[in-house]
Structures are given as structure tokens and as C-alpha cells.
Coordinates of C-alpha atoms and ligand atoms in Angstrom, one line a residue:
X1361 CA -218.8 217.4 -7.2
X1362 CA -220.6 216.4 -4.1
X1363 CA -221.7 219.7 -2.5
X1364 CA -222.4 219.2 1.2
X1365 CA -222.5 222.9 1.6
X1366 CA -226.0 222.9 -0.2
X1367 CA -227.6 221.9 3.1
X1368 CA -225.9 224.5 5.1
X1369 CA -226.4 227.6 3.4
X1370 CA -229.2 229.1 6.1
X1371 CA -230.0 228.7 9.5
X1372 CA -233.6 227.5 8.1
X1373 CA -231.9 224.9 5.9
X1374 CA -229.5 223.7 8.7
X1375 CA -232.4 223.2 11.0
X1376 CA -234.6 221.4 8.5
X1377 CA -231.8 218.6 8.3
X1378 CA -230.7 218.7 11.9
X1379 CA -230.4 214.8 12.8
X1380 CA -230.1 215.4 16.7
X1381 CA -232.4 217.6 18.8
X1382 CA -232.9 218.1 22.5
X1383 CA -236.3 218.8 23.9
X1384 CA -236.7 219.9 27.8
X1385 CA -238.9 216.6 28.4
X1386 CA -236.0 214.5 28.2
X1387 CA -234.2 216.5 30.7
X1388 CA -233.8 215.7 34.5
X1389 CA -232.6 218.1 37.1
X1390 CA -230.6 216.8 40.1
X1391 CA -231.6 218.5 43.3
X1392 CA -230.0 218.5 47.1
X1393 CA -232.4 218.7 49.9
X1394 CA -230.8 219.4 53.3
X1395 CA -232.4 218.7 56.6
X1396 CA -233.1 221.9 58.7
X1397 CA -234.8 225.3 58.0
X1398 CA -234.4 228.3 55.9
X1399 CA -231.4 226.8 54.1
X1400 CA -230.2 227.8 50.6
X1401 CA -226.4 227.1 50.7
X1402 CA -224.2 227.6 47.5
X1403 CA -222.2 224.8 46.4
X1404 CA -218.9 226.4 45.8
X1405 CA -217.7 224.0 43.2
X1406 CA -220.9 224.3 41.4
X1407 CA -222.0 227.8 40.6
X1408 CA -225.9 227.9 40.3
X1409 CA -226.3 225.0 42.4
X1410 CA -227.5 225.1 45.9
X1411 CA -228.6 222.9 48.9
X1412 CA -232.0 223.7 50.0
X1413 CA -234.2 222.9 53.1
X1414 CA -237.6 222.0 52.3
X1415 CA -239.2 225.4 53.3
X1416 CA -237.1 227.0 50.8
X1417 CA -237.4 224.6 47.7
X1418 CA -240.3 226.0 46.2
X1419 CA -238.7 229.1 44.4
X1420 CA -236.5 226.3 42.5
X1421 CA -239.5 223.9 42.1
X1422 CA -241.5 226.4 40.5
X1423 CA -238.7 227.2 38.1
X1424 CA -238.4 223.4 37.1
X1425 CA -242.1 223.2 36.6
X1426 CA -242.3 226.4 34.3
X1427 CA -239.1 224.8 32.4
X1428 CA -241.1 222.0 30.9
X1429 CA -238.3 219.6 32.1
X1430 CA -239.8 216.1 33.2
X1431 CA -238.5 215.9 36.8
X1432 CA -236.1 216.0 39.2
X1433 CA -233.6 213.4 40.8
X1434 CA -233.4 213.9 44.5
X1435 CA -230.6 213.5 46.9
X1436 CA -231.3 213.8 50.7
X1437 CA -228.7 215.2 53.1
X1438 CA -229.6 214.2 56.6
X1439 CA -228.5 215.9 59.9
X1440 CA -227.7 212.5 61.7
X1441 CA -225.6 210.1 60.0
X1442 CA -224.7 206.4 61.3
X1443 CA -223.0 203.3 60.5
X1444 CA -226.2 201.6 58.9
X1445 CA -227.4 204.9 57.0
X1446 CA -230.9 204.5 59.1
X1447 CA -232.0 208.0 57.9
X1448 CA -232.3 206.7 54.5
X1449 CA -235.2 204.5 55.4
X1450 CA -236.6 206.5 58.3
X1451 CA -240.5 207.4 58.0
X1452 CA -239.8 210.9 58.5
X1453 CA -236.2 211.1 56.9
X1454 CA -235.5 214.3 55.0
X1455 CA -235.5 212.8 51.7
X1456 CA -239.1 211.2 52.4
X1457 CA -240.3 214.4 53.5
X1458 CA -238.9 216.2 50.7
X1459 CA -240.7 213.6 48.2
X1460 CA -244.2 214.0 50.0
X1461 CA -243.8 217.7 49.5
X1462 CA -242.9 217.8 45.8
X1463 CA -245.5 215.2 45.1
X1464 CA -248.2 217.2 46.9
X1465 CA -247.5 220.6 45.5
X1466 CA -246.1 219.6 42.0
X1467 CA -248.0 216.3 41.5
X1468 CA -247.0 216.5 37.6
X1469 CA -243.4 216.6 38.0
X1470 CA -241.5 213.2 38.2
X1471 CA -239.6 212.5 41.3
X1472 CA -236.7 209.9 40.5
X1473 CA -235.4 208.8 44.1
X1474 CA -231.6 208.1 44.3
X1475 CA -231.1 205.2 46.2
X1476 CA -227.9 204.9 47.7
X1477 CA -226.6 205.1 51.6
X1478 CA -223.4 207.3 51.1
X1479 CA -225.3 210.4 52.0
X1480 CA -226.8 208.7 55.2
X1481 CA -223.7 206.6 56.5
X1482 CA -221.2 208.1 59.1
X1483 CA -218.5 206.3 56.9
X1484 CA -219.6 207.8 53.7
X1485 CA -219.6 204.6 51.8
X1486 CA -222.5 203.3 49.8
X1487 CA -223.1 200.1 51.7
X1488 CA -222.7 198.4 55.0
X1489 CA -218.9 198.3 56.5
X1490 CA -217.5 195.4 58.5
X1491 CA -214.0 195.3 59.4
X1492 CA -213.0 197.9 56.7
X1493 CA -214.9 195.8 54.1
X1494 CA -218.0 197.3 52.0
X1495 CA -220.2 194.4 52.4
X1496 CA -222.5 193.6 49.5
X1497 CA -225.3 191.1 50.6
X1498 CA -225.7 192.8 53.9
X1499 CA -226.4 196.1 51.9
X1500 CA -229.0 194.6 49.7
X1501 CA -232.0 194.6 52.3
X1502 CA -231.2 198.4 53.4
X1503 CA -231.3 199.6 49.7
X1504 CA -234.5 197.5 49.3
X1505 CA -235.9 199.1 52.5
X1506 CA -235.0 202.5 51.3
X1507 CA -236.7 201.8 47.8
X1508 CA -240.0 200.9 49.5
X1509 CA -239.7 203.8 51.8
X1510 CA -239.4 206.3 49.0
X1511 CA -241.9 204.6 46.8
X1512 CA -244.4 204.9 49.7
X1513 CA -243.7 208.6 49.7
X1514 CA -244.8 208.9 46.1
X1515 CA -241.4 208.6 44.2
X1516 CA -242.3 207.8 40.8
X1517 CA -239.1 206.2 39.8
X1518 CA -236.4 204.4 41.9
X1519 CA -232.7 204.8 40.7
X1520 CA -230.1 202.6 42.8
X1521 CA -226.6 204.4 42.5
X1522 CA -224.9 202.2 45.0
X1523 CA -223.2 199.4 42.5
X1524 CA -223.9 196.5 45.0
X1525 CA -224.3 193.3 42.9
X1526 CA -227.8 191.9 42.9
X1527 CA -229.6 195.0 44.1
X1528 CA -231.9 195.7 41.2
X1529 CA -233.4 192.3 41.7
X1530 CA -233.7 192.7 45.4
X1531 CA -235.4 196.1 45.1
X1532 CA -237.9 194.8 42.3
X1533 CA -238.8 191.9 44.6
X1534 CA -239.2 194.3 47.5
X1535 CA -241.1 196.9 45.7
X1536 CA -243.6 194.2 44.1
X1537 CA -244.2 192.6 47.6
X1538 CA -245.0 196.1 48.9
X1539 CA -247.4 196.7 46.2
X1540 CA -245.5 199.1 44.1
X1541 CA -245.8 197.0 40.8
X1542 CA -245.7 200.1 38.7
X1543 CA -243.0 201.9 40.1
X1544 CA -240.0 201.6 37.6
X1545 CA -236.5 201.2 38.3
X1546 CA -233.8 203.3 36.5
X1547 CA -230.5 201.5 37.3
X1548 CA -227.1 203.3 37.4
X1549 CA -225.9 200.2 35.6
X1550 CA -222.7 201.3 34.2
X1551 CA -221.4 203.7 36.9
X1552 CA -217.5 204.1 36.8
X1553 CA -215.4 204.9 39.6
X1554 CA -214.7 208.6 38.8
X1555 CA -212.9 211.7 39.9
X1556 CA -215.7 213.4 38.2
X1557 CA -217.9 213.1 41.3
X1558 CA -215.8 215.3 43.5
X1559 CA -218.2 218.5 43.6
X1560 CA -221.1 216.1 44.2
X1561 CA -219.4 214.8 47.5
X1562 CA -218.9 218.2 48.6
X1563 CA -222.3 219.0 47.9
X1564 CA -223.9 216.1 49.6
X1565 CA -221.2 215.5 52.0
X1566 CA -220.8 212.0 51.0
X1567 CA -217.1 211.5 50.6
X1568 CA -216.1 208.0 52.0
X1569 CA -213.8 208.6 55.1
X1570 CA -211.4 205.9 54.2
X1571 CA -210.5 204.3 51.0
X1572 CA -212.4 204.9 47.8
X1573 CA -215.4 203.2 45.9
X1574 CA -213.2 201.1 43.5
X1575 CA -214.4 197.7 45.1
X1576 CA -218.0 198.6 43.8
X1577 CA -217.9 201.1 41.2
X1578 CA -216.6 200.2 37.8
X1579 CA -213.0 200.5 36.8
X1580 CA -213.0 203.1 33.8
X1581 CA -210.5 200.9 31.8
X1582 CA -213.4 198.5 31.1
X1583 CA -216.1 198.8 28.3
X1584 CA -217.1 195.1 28.0
X1585 CA -217.5 194.9 31.7
X1586 CA -220.0 197.7 31.5
X1587 CA -222.2 195.9 29.0
X1588 CA -222.1 192.8 31.3
X1589 CA -223.2 195.1 34.2
X1590 CA -226.1 196.6 32.1
X1591 CA -227.2 193.2 30.6
X1592 CA -227.4 191.8 34.3
X1593 CA -229.5 194.8 35.3
X1594 CA -231.9 194.1 32.4
X1595 CA -232.1 190.6 33.5
X1596 CA -232.7 191.7 37.3
X1597 CA -235.7 193.7 36.1
X1598 CA -234.6 197.2 35.3
X1599 CA -236.7 199.4 33.3
X1600 CA -234.3 201.9 32.4
X1601 CA -230.5 202.0 32.3
X1602 CA -227.8 204.6 32.8
X1603 CA -224.3 205.2 31.9
X1604 CA -222.4 207.5 34.2
X1605 CA -220.4 209.8 33.8
X1606 CA -221.4 211.0 30.5
X1607 CA -218.8 212.7 28.3
X1608 CA -215.7 210.4 29.0
X1609 CA -217.9 207.5 28.6
X1610 CA -219.8 208.3 25.1
X1611 CA -218.4 205.2 23.7
X1612 CA -220.0 203.2 26.6
X1613 CA -223.3 205.0 26.1
X1614 CA -223.3 204.5 22.2
X1615 CA -222.6 200.7 22.8
X1616 CA -225.4 200.5 25.2
X1617 CA -227.7 202.2 22.9
X1618 CA -227.1 199.8 20.1
X1619 CA -227.0 196.5 22.1
X1620 CA -230.2 197.3 24.5
X1621 CA -233.7 198.5 23.7
X1622 CA -234.4 200.1 26.9
X1623 CA -234.5 203.6 27.6
X1624 CA -230.8 204.9 28.4
X1625 CA -230.2 207.6 30.6
X1626 CA -226.7 209.4 31.0
X1627 CA -225.5 211.5 33.9
X1628 CA -223.7 214.6 33.0
X1629 CA -222.0 214.8 36.6
X1630 CA -220.8 217.4 38.8
X1631 CA -217.3 217.5 37.6
X1632 CA -218.2 217.8 34.1
X1633 CA -220.6 220.8 35.2
X1634 CA -218.0 222.3 37.3
X1635 CA -215.4 222.2 34.5
X1636 CA -217.7 224.1 32.1
X1637 CA -219.0 226.5 34.5
X1638 CA -215.4 227.4 35.8
X1639 CA -214.2 228.3 32.2
X1640 CA -217.1 230.2 31.3
X1641 CA -216.9 232.2 34.4
X1642 CA -213.4 233.1 33.1
X1643 CA -214.7 234.1 29.8
X1644 CA -212.7 231.4 28.2
X1645 CA -215.6 229.5 26.6
X1646 CA -219.2 230.3 25.5
X1647 CA -221.1 228.6 28.1
X1648 CA -224.4 228.3 26.0
X1649 CA -222.6 226.8 22.9
X1650 CA -220.4 224.4 24.9
X1651 CA -223.4 223.1 26.9
X1652 CA -225.5 222.6 24.0
X1653 CA -222.6 220.8 22.1
X1654 CA -222.0 218.6 25.0
X1655 CA -225.6 217.7 25.5
X1656 CA -226.0 217.1 21.8
X1657 CA -223.2 214.7 22.1
X1658 CA -224.8 212.4 24.5
X1659 CA -227.9 212.3 22.5
X1660 CA -226.0 211.6 19.3
X1661 CA -224.3 208.9 21.2
X1662 CA -227.4 207.4 22.0
X1663 CA -228.9 208.8 25.4
X1664 CA -232.7 209.1 25.6
X1665 CA -232.6 210.8 28.9
X1666 CA -230.4 213.6 30.2
X1667 CA -229.7 214.1 33.9
X1668 CA -227.9 217.2 34.0
X1669 CA -227.3 220.3 36.5
X1670 CA -227.5 222.5 33.1
X1671 CA -231.3 221.5 32.8
X1672 CA -232.8 224.8 33.7
X1673 CA -230.6 226.8 31.6
X1674 CA -230.9 224.5 28.6
X1675 CA -234.7 224.5 28.9
X1676 CA -234.5 228.3 28.9
X1677 CA -232.2 228.7 25.8
X1678 CA -234.5 226.3 24.0
X1679 CA -237.4 228.7 24.3
X1680 CA -235.2 231.5 22.9
Ligands
PBG1395 C1 -224.4 208.4 45.3 C2 -224.1 209.2 44.0 C3 -223.0 210.2 43.5 C4 -223.5 210.4 42.4 C5 -224.8 210.2 42.1 N1 -225.2 209.4 43.2 C6 -221.6 210.1 44.1 C7 -220.7 209.0 44.2 O1 -221.1 207.7 43.8 O2 -219.8 209.1 44.9 C8 -222.5 211.5 41.5 C9 -223.3 212.6 40.9 C10 -222.3 213.8 40.3 O3 -221.2 213.7 40.5 O4 -223.0 214.6 39.9 N2 -223.9 207.1 45.2
ZN1396 ZN1 -223.4 206.0 47.2

């Protein structure tokens, strides 16, 4: 008889043969930075997540530094929004200032800069809008400008999340021309139009004021198309890829990891986090065990980088 149970007898035995592990270093913690002073506002649908002003960020950043996780993914929320999202590439924009602050005080933390216009535009879309249409090619120079601006503040990685076609090539060219030859691009390559982003849009005040994002983000019925998006981003010069959201898209993640040799990140998004937190607060699930199971599933599917709002908790649990 085959006795699989021989390797399951004790905790030490099980640990010895564990095929998948998580380390703090492969996790990235998303953060929200709001323009203003003395702000630490809880995000109602994301218990444990706050919007900070720069002068209040340090308590959180010190915790990130101590946790051993590699870095943060930064989202800025400006006071003034306009049609062109000009605060996204303003010299003294909130995101620019926040990146400078983090790199000055915590130089060893990696700062990944999310590049997209939706937190900065009055209409909440990820690109330039003309006659109710979200324009692709008109958006590219703005994304390129934003990328150069954030790289100039010390951002270690540029992460475009807008889903315009050709943005990786446009950003790569602009970064190179500005001398940022060594700033890598982590592309949100397969980003699906998803209801799982709901809580994020509350947090970042970035919900579109008309329509939805389905003319640029991917249709979640499609997996082959996701592979074409990923392949195109490699051709355009992406250094790292991303599949987003995570849990409902593990098949896409696995196919991507099997097909491509680049580091692949997955983004365990706001709605996934909100569901776990809500059930845990009710006492209906064991938060630690559920989060561990979810994150291990992402790694098992092939992710090498985990972007998750659970990063600080998970890092703590790993030390226990
Ligand atoms: C901005 C952006 C979004 C997320 C990351 N970058 C929202 C969106 O596309 O509407 C979602 C992150 C999350 O839900 O945690 N383009
Ligand atoms: Zn966007």
C-alpha cells in the first residue's frame, strides 16, 4: 500500500516536505497617501488600511521596515483633480513628495510607483477622455511623463496599471531618454475589469464618474487574450509582469508562470482583502489560516511576488 501519511506524522516532518513557502521578502504592501496634514483616515471597507498624509506615514513605514517585507506600492490621492490628471506629473505632487520622503528616510525599502491617471483625473478614468471616449494614444505621453517624474523622485520600480495599449514601450522609451536606464517596469499586464476593485476605489477616490473601465481593462472571460497581453508587454520591454486580481485568476497566473520566464507578481486586491476581513470580524473564519492558505495558493500557482494588504500581518505571523 502507498502510505502518504508517513510524511504527515508530525509538524517537523510536514515542514520538511513542504513544497511551497512564503517569505517576507517577496511581499509588497500597497499604501495610500493623501495630500494634506495630520491625516490617518480608516478605509471603511478595508479594516486595518488607512489613508495617510505624509506627516503621519512614519508610524506605518517603520512597521513596514521592521517587518522585513521588500517594499511598498504607492498610490497618491491629490487634493485637486482635473481632466488631464496634471497632479500625476506635477513637480510637487503628493505622490512625488511621498516618494522623496520614503526614499530619504527608508532608503532600503523598495518604492514601486503605480502609474495611472484615475486617482488624478476629475472624471476618474485611467486615460484622457474626449467626447466620452477614453483615448489611448493621447494618454501615453502623460503616463510617460508621470513615470519619468516618479523615477526622478527615486521610485525604484515603475508599475503602469492603466491598461492602455503601447504604454510599456512609451514608458520605457521615456525613462531611457531621461537617463533612467536602470529603472525597471513592472507591468500590470493582465489586469481584468473586476468588481474586486470596489473597496480600492473608495480608498483612492478613483471611481469613474461615468461608464466603467471595460473598454481598457480585460474581459474576465478571456485567458488566451491575457497571455497575448503578457507577451506584448515582454516585447515592449517589461521587466516584471502582473496578473490581477489574484484568487479568481489563478489559472491565468499559472499559465503565465509556465509560459514566461520573467518574475510574475500577483495583486491580491482590495475586494479579496475586504471579504476575508469581513468574515473574520464576524468570527466566521480563522483569518490567519485563511490568509496563509490564499497566499500559498498564489505562490503555488506560480507567483514570485505577492502584492497584498495582508503583508504586514503575514510577515508578523511568519516570525511567530
Ligand atoms: C488604478 C488601480 C486600481 C487598482 C490598482 N491600481 C483600481 C482600478 O483599476 O480601478 C486596484 C487595486 C485594488 O483593488 O486593491 N488603475
Ligand atoms: Zn487607473
